[in-house]
Tab-separated table of C-alpha atoms in Angstrom:
chain	number	residue	atom	x	y	z
A	1	UNK	CA	-18.516	-27.821	20.185
A	2	UNK	CA	-19.999	-24.614	21.593
A	3	UNK	CA	-21.677	-21.860	19.507
A	4	UNK	CA	-18.514	-19.825	19.133
A	5	UNK	CA	-16.398	-22.811	18.059
A	6	UNK	CA	-19.057	-23.986	15.635
A	7	UNK	CA	-19.491	-20.539	14.119
A	8	UNK	CA	-15.738	-19.934	13.786
A	9	UNK	CA	-15.227	-23.403	12.305
A	10	UNK	CA	-17.929	-22.702	9.734
A	11	UNK	CA	-16.517	-19.248	8.886
A	12	UNK	CA	-13.085	-20.797	8.291
A	13	UNK	CA	-14.595	-23.617	6.249
A	14	UNK	CA	-16.588	-21.121	4.150
A	15	UNK	CA	-13.524	-18.929	3.616
A	16	UNK	CA	-11.381	-21.948	2.688
A	17	UNK	CA	-13.977	-23.143	0.139
A	18	UNK	CA	-14.168	-19.707	-1.466
A	19	UNK	CA	-10.359	-19.522	-1.567
A	20	UNK	CA	-10.161	-23.009	-3.080
A	21	UNK	CA	-12.692	-22.231	-5.802
A	22	UNK	CA	-10.986	-18.926	-6.661
A	23	UNK	CA	-7.377	-20.036	-6.262
A	24	UNK	CA	-6.617	-21.670	-9.603
A	25	UNK	CA	-8.082	-18.938	-11.762
A	26	UNK	CA	-6.515	-16.200	-9.620
A	27	UNK	CA	-3.095	-17.854	-9.719
A	28	UNK	CA	-3.305	-18.324	-13.493
A	29	UNK	CA	-4.396	-14.732	-14.173
A	30	UNK	CA	-2.005	-13.156	-11.649
A	31	UNK	CA	1.078	-15.308	-12.200
A	32	UNK	CA	4.184	-14.257	-10.336
A	33	UNK	CA	2.320	-12.304	-7.655
A	34	UNK	CA	1.444	-13.263	-4.121
A	35	UNK	CA	-2.019	-12.545	-2.745
A	36	UNK	CA	-0.407	-9.976	-0.424
A	37	UNK	CA	1.103	-8.164	-3.401
A	38	UNK	CA	-2.253	-8.153	-5.197
A	39	UNK	CA	-4.042	-6.841	-2.098
A	40	UNK	CA	-1.419	-4.115	-1.727
A	41	UNK	CA	-2.020	-3.097	-5.346
A	42	UNK	CA	-5.751	-3.020	-4.579
A	43	UNK	CA	-5.163	-0.886	-1.457
A	44	UNK	CA	-2.973	1.560	-3.379
A	45	UNK	CA	-5.643	1.993	-6.044
A	46	UNK	CA	-8.524	2.340	-3.594
A	47	UNK	CA	-6.945	4.620	-0.959
A	48	UNK	CA	-6.504	8.348	-1.330
A	49	UNK	CA	-2.825	9.280	-1.059
A	50	UNK	CA	-1.599	5.829	-0.015
A	51	UNK	CA	1.595	5.932	2.012
A	52	UNK	CA	3.308	3.319	4.196
A	53	UNK	CA	1.246	4.202	7.280
A	54	UNK	CA	-2.104	4.139	5.465
A	55	UNK	CA	-1.269	0.859	3.712
A	56	UNK	CA	-0.167	-0.711	7.015
A	57	UNK	CA	-3.502	0.285	8.578
A	58	UNK	CA	-5.517	-0.953	5.591
A	59	UNK	CA	-3.721	-4.296	5.266
A	60	UNK	CA	-3.155	-4.875	9.012
A	61	UNK	CA	0.585	-5.196	8.509
A	62	UNK	CA	3.592	-3.515	10.079
A	63	UNK	CA	5.123	-0.477	8.420
A	64	UNK	CA	8.326	-2.489	7.944
A	65	UNK	CA	6.442	-5.215	6.087
A	66	UNK	CA	4.752	-2.591	3.891
A	67	UNK	CA	8.115	-1.001	3.103
A	68	UNK	CA	9.458	-4.366	1.924
A	69	UNK	CA	6.278	-5.080	-0.011
A	70	UNK	CA	6.256	-1.714	-1.794
A	71	UNK	CA	9.959	-2.071	-2.681
A	72	UNK	CA	9.170	-5.473	-4.224
A	73	UNK	CA	6.245	-4.011	-6.188
A	74	UNK	CA	8.417	-1.124	-7.397
A	75	UNK	CA	11.074	-3.602	-8.518
A	76	UNK	CA	8.346	-5.425	-10.490
A	77	UNK	CA	7.374	-2.011	-11.927
A	78	UNK	CA	3.781	-2.335	-10.720
A	79	UNK	CA	3.842	0.757	-8.502
A	80	UNK	CA	5.866	3.931	-8.265
A	81	UNK	CA	6.452	6.404	-5.497
A	82	UNK	CA	5.837	10.123	-5.605
A	83	UNK	CA	5.887	13.168	-3.359
A	84	UNK	CA	3.533	16.102	-3.252
A	85	UNK	CA	4.778	19.584	-4.025
A	86	UNK	CA	3.646	20.844	-0.628
A	87	UNK	CA	5.089	17.879	1.352
A	88	UNK	CA	8.505	16.640	0.269
A	89	UNK	CA	8.828	14.542	3.439
A	90	UNK	CA	6.021	12.039	2.821
A	91	UNK	CA	6.255	9.322	0.148
A	92	UNK	CA	3.095	8.120	-1.572
A	93	UNK	CA	2.443	5.320	-4.039
A	94	UNK	CA	0.466	4.949	-7.247
A	95	UNK	CA	-0.013	2.178	-9.769
A	96	UNK	CA	1.927	2.052	-12.996
A	97	UNK	CA	0.095	1.031	-16.165
A	98	UNK	CA	1.163	-2.580	-15.464
A	99	UNK	CA	-0.142	-2.264	-11.895
A	100	UNK	CA	-3.475	-1.009	-13.232
A	101	UNK	CA	-3.745	-4.099	-15.458
A	102	UNK	CA	-3.229	-6.293	-12.364
A	103	UNK	CA	-5.825	-4.300	-10.418
A	104	UNK	CA	-8.380	-4.527	-13.232
A	105	UNK	CA	-7.739	-8.256	-13.689
A	106	UNK	CA	-8.264	-8.815	-9.958
A	107	UNK	CA	-11.486	-6.789	-10.017
A	108	UNK	CA	-12.816	-8.698	-13.050
A	109	UNK	CA	-12.130	-12.004	-11.319
A	110	UNK	CA	-13.920	-10.856	-8.155
A	111	UNK	CA	-16.922	-9.791	-10.248
A	112	UNK	CA	-16.921	-13.198	-11.951
A	113	UNK	CA	-16.796	-15.014	-8.607
A	114	UNK	CA	-19.538	-12.780	-7.225
A	115	UNK	CA	-21.699	-13.627	-10.242
A	116	UNK	CA	-21.053	-17.336	-9.616
A	117	UNK	CA	-22.294	-16.988	-6.030
A	118	UNK	CA	-25.094	-14.456	-6.495
A	119	UNK	CA	-27.814	-17.131	-6.335
A	120	UNK	CA	-27.178	-17.578	-2.609
A	121	UNK	CA	-27.553	-13.857	-1.983
A	122	UNK	CA	-30.654	-13.546	-4.166
A	123	UNK	CA	-32.333	-16.201	-2.013
A	124	UNK	CA	-31.487	-14.358	1.209
A	125	UNK	CA	-34.394	-12.355	2.596
A	126	UNK	CA	-34.030	-8.967	4.251
A	127	UNK	CA	-34.302	-10.350	7.807
A	128	UNK	CA	-31.481	-12.856	7.159
A	129	UNK	CA	-29.373	-10.131	5.602
A	130	UNK	CA	-29.929	-7.732	8.510
A	131	UNK	CA	-29.194	-10.429	11.101
A	132	UNK	CA	-25.939	-11.324	9.356
A	133	UNK	CA	-24.886	-7.698	8.926
A	134	UNK	CA	-25.675	-6.951	12.558
A	135	UNK	CA	-23.504	-9.853	13.682
A	136	UNK	CA	-20.666	-8.969	11.290
A	137	UNK	CA	-20.692	-5.318	12.376
A	138	UNK	CA	-20.791	-6.268	16.058
A	139	UNK	CA	-17.858	-8.665	15.583
A	140	UNK	CA	-15.947	-6.139	13.450
A	141	UNK	CA	-16.369	-3.469	16.129
A	142	UNK	CA	-15.122	-5.906	18.764
A	143	UNK	CA	-12.060	-6.735	16.649
A	144	UNK	CA	-11.390	-3.034	16.000
A	145	UNK	CA	-11.355	-2.463	19.764
A	146	UNK	CA	-8.972	-5.386	20.256
A	147	UNK	CA	-6.669	-4.085	17.511
A	148	UNK	CA	-6.663	-0.645	19.148
A	149	UNK	CA	-5.803	-2.191	22.524
A	150	UNK	CA	-2.984	-4.178	20.946
A	151	UNK	CA	-1.655	-1.105	19.131
A	152	UNK	CA	-1.722	0.945	22.337
A	153	UNK	CA	0.200	-1.823	24.139
A	154	UNK	CA	2.856	-1.867	21.383
A	155	UNK	CA	3.274	1.925	21.234
């Protein structure tokens, strides 16, 4: 196994372990919702003026998939659409009170999981942190360029 394969294997393994540890509590607290629905709720709450295009960019999904997803969330009465007075063409989304409860539950669970794992990060020294962040940012920039190339090829 070369460096890249080993690193990617270990990233996947790490991600899978985190998902496994979080899964049961998440599923129990957020019954009836898929992880995609929960992440859409999160994106709606955390983006300014979230519309289909902005959500598609944030969640790396197609606009068609976001349209279906937002319709499903509206049917579940977790989000609602609105238009601005100065722009009747564009449709935006916001959380309902029920959607806010889901968002807050999700945030509380993430904080709990972060607390569970904080020991690892407390033991990390500044040089380790900087090396990891440098790698992550370099890889993220590479992936952003690849996504842009792919998007240009599609459009």
